[in-house]
Coordinates of C-alpha atoms in Angstrom, one line a residue:
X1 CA 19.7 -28.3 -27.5
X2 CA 16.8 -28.6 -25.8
X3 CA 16.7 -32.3 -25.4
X4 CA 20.4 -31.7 -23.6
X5 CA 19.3 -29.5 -21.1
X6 CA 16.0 -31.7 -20.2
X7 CA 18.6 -34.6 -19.9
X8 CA 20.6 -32.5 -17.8
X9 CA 18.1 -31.0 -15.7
X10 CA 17.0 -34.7 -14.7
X11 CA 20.2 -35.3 -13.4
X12 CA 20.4 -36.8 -10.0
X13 CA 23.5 -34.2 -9.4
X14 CA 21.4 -31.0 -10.6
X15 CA 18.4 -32.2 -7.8
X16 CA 20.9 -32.7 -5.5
X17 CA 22.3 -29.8 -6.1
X18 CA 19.2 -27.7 -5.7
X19 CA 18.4 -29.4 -2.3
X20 CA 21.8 -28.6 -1.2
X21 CA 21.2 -24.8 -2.0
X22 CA 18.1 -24.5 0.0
X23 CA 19.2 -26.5 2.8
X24 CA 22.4 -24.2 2.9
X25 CA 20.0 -20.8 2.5
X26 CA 17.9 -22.2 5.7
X27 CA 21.0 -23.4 7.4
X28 CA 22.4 -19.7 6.9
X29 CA 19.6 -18.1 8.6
X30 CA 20.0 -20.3 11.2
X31 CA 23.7 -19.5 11.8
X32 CA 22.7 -15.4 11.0
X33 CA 19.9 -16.0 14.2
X34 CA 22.7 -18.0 16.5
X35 CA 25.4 -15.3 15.9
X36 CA 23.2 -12.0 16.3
X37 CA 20.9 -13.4 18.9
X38 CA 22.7 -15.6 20.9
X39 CA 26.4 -14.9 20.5
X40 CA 26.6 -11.5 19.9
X41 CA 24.8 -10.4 23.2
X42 CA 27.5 -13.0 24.7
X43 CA 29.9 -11.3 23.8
X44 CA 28.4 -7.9 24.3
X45 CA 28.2 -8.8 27.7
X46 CA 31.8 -10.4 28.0
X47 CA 33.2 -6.6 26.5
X48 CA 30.8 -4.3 28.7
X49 CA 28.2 -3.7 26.1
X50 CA 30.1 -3.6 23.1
X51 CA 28.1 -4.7 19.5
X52 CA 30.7 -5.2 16.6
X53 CA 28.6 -4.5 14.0
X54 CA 28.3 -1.2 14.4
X55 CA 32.1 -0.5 14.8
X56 CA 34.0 1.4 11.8
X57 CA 36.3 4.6 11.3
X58 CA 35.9 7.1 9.0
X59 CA 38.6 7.2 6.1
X60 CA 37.3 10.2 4.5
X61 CA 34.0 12.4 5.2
X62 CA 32.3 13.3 7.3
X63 CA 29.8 11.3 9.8
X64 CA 28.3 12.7 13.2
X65 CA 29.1 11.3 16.4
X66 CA 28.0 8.5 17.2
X67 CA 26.0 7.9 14.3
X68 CA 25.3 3.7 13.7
X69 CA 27.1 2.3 10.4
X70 CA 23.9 2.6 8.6
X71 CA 23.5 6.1 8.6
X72 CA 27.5 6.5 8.6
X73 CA 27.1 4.6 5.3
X74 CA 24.3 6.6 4.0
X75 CA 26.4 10.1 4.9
X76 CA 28.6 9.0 1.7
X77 CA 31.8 9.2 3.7
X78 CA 34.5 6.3 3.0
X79 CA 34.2 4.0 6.0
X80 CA 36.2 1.2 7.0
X81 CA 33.3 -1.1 8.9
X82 CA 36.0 -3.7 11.0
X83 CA 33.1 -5.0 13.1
X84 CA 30.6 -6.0 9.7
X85 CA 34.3 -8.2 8.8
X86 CA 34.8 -9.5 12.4
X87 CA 31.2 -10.4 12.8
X88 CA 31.1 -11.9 8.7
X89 CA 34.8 -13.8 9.9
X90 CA 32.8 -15.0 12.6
X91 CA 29.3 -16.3 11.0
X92 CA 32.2 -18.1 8.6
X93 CA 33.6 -19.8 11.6
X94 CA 30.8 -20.7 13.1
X95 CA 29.5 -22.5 9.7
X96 CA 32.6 -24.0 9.2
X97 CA 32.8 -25.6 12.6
X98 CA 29.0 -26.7 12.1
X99 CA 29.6 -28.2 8.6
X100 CA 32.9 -30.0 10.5
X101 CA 30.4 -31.4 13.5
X102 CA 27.9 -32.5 10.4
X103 CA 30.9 -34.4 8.0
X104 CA 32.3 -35.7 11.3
X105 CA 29.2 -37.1 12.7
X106 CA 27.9 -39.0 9.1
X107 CA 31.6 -40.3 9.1
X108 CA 31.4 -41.7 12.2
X109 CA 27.9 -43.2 11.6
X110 CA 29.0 -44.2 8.1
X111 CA 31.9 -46.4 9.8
X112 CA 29.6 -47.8 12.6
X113 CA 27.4 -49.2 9.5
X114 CA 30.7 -50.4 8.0
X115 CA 31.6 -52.4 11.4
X116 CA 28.3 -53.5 11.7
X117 CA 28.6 -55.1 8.1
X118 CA 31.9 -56.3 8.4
X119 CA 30.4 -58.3 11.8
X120 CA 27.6 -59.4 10.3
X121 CA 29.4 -60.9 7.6
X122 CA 32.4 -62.4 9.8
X123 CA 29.3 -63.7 11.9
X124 CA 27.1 -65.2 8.7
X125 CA 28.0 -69.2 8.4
X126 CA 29.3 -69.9 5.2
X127 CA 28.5 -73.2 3.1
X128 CA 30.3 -75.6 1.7
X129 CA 33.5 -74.5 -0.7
X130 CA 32.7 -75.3 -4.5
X131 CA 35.2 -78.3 -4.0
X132 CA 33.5 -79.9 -1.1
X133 CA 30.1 -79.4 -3.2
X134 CA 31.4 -80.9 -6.0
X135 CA 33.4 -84.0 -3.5
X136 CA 29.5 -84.9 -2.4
X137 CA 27.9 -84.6 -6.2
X138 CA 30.7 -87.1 -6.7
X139 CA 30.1 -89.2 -4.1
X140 CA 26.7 -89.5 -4.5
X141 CA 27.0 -90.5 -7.9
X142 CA 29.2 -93.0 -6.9
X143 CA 27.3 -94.9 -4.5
X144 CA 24.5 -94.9 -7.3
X145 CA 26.4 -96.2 -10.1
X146 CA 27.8 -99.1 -7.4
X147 CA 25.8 -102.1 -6.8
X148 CA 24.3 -102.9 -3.8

């Protein structure tokens, strides 16, 4: 059992696979840092001042006026936080639209190498066909086997 899990721990997949979980933790503070510094303050300023993150409605409970949703959630009251969901739908967005730009941009260079390839090959001179190879071995031999 042992022996398994050292073979599958040395898996390319597994390292892979780790890489792509750290890149993916950095790249989601990156995304937290664009949408609460840059966008939310955008669009704070687009709706007079609003911040979604704080918006919610109490269900049940009580909460005092004006309170953030921190301290509505730490009242115990049932609270129904739209503007955490609207704000988490738009981190998601705004990942999903970078990974798109990412996939889209390694496809496109992947099919610029392809083109390249494909002219390079159509450009390389090719040699002589195994026929025509085998035409001059037999015509060599000929005029060495004739007398002079």
């Amino acid at each position: 059992m042992i022996q398994e899990f050292k073979t599958f721990i040395a898996r390319g997949n597994v390292i892979d696979l780790a890489v792509g979980i750290i890149i993916g933790a950095a790249f989601t503070g990156i995304v937290n840092s664009l949408v609460v510094d840059l966008i939310n303050p955008i669009l704070g300023l687009m709706t007079g001042g609003i911040d979604f993150t704080d918006k919610y409605f109490v269900l049940s409970g009580s909460v005092p006026d004006n309170a953030s949703l921190g301290a509505a959630r730490d009242s115990g009251a049932a609270i129904f936080a739209y503007g955490s969901f609207l704000m988490a739908l738009l981190n998601f967005l705004i990942v999903a639209w970078a990974v798109f730009l990412l996939v889209k941009g390694v496809n496109r260079l992947q099919s610029l190498a392809v083109r390249e390839k494909k002219a390079e090959e159509a450009v390389a001179p090719t040699g002589p066909s195994q026929e025509e190879l085998l035409a001059q071995i037999r015509d060599l031999l000929a005029d060495r086997a004739s007398p002079v």
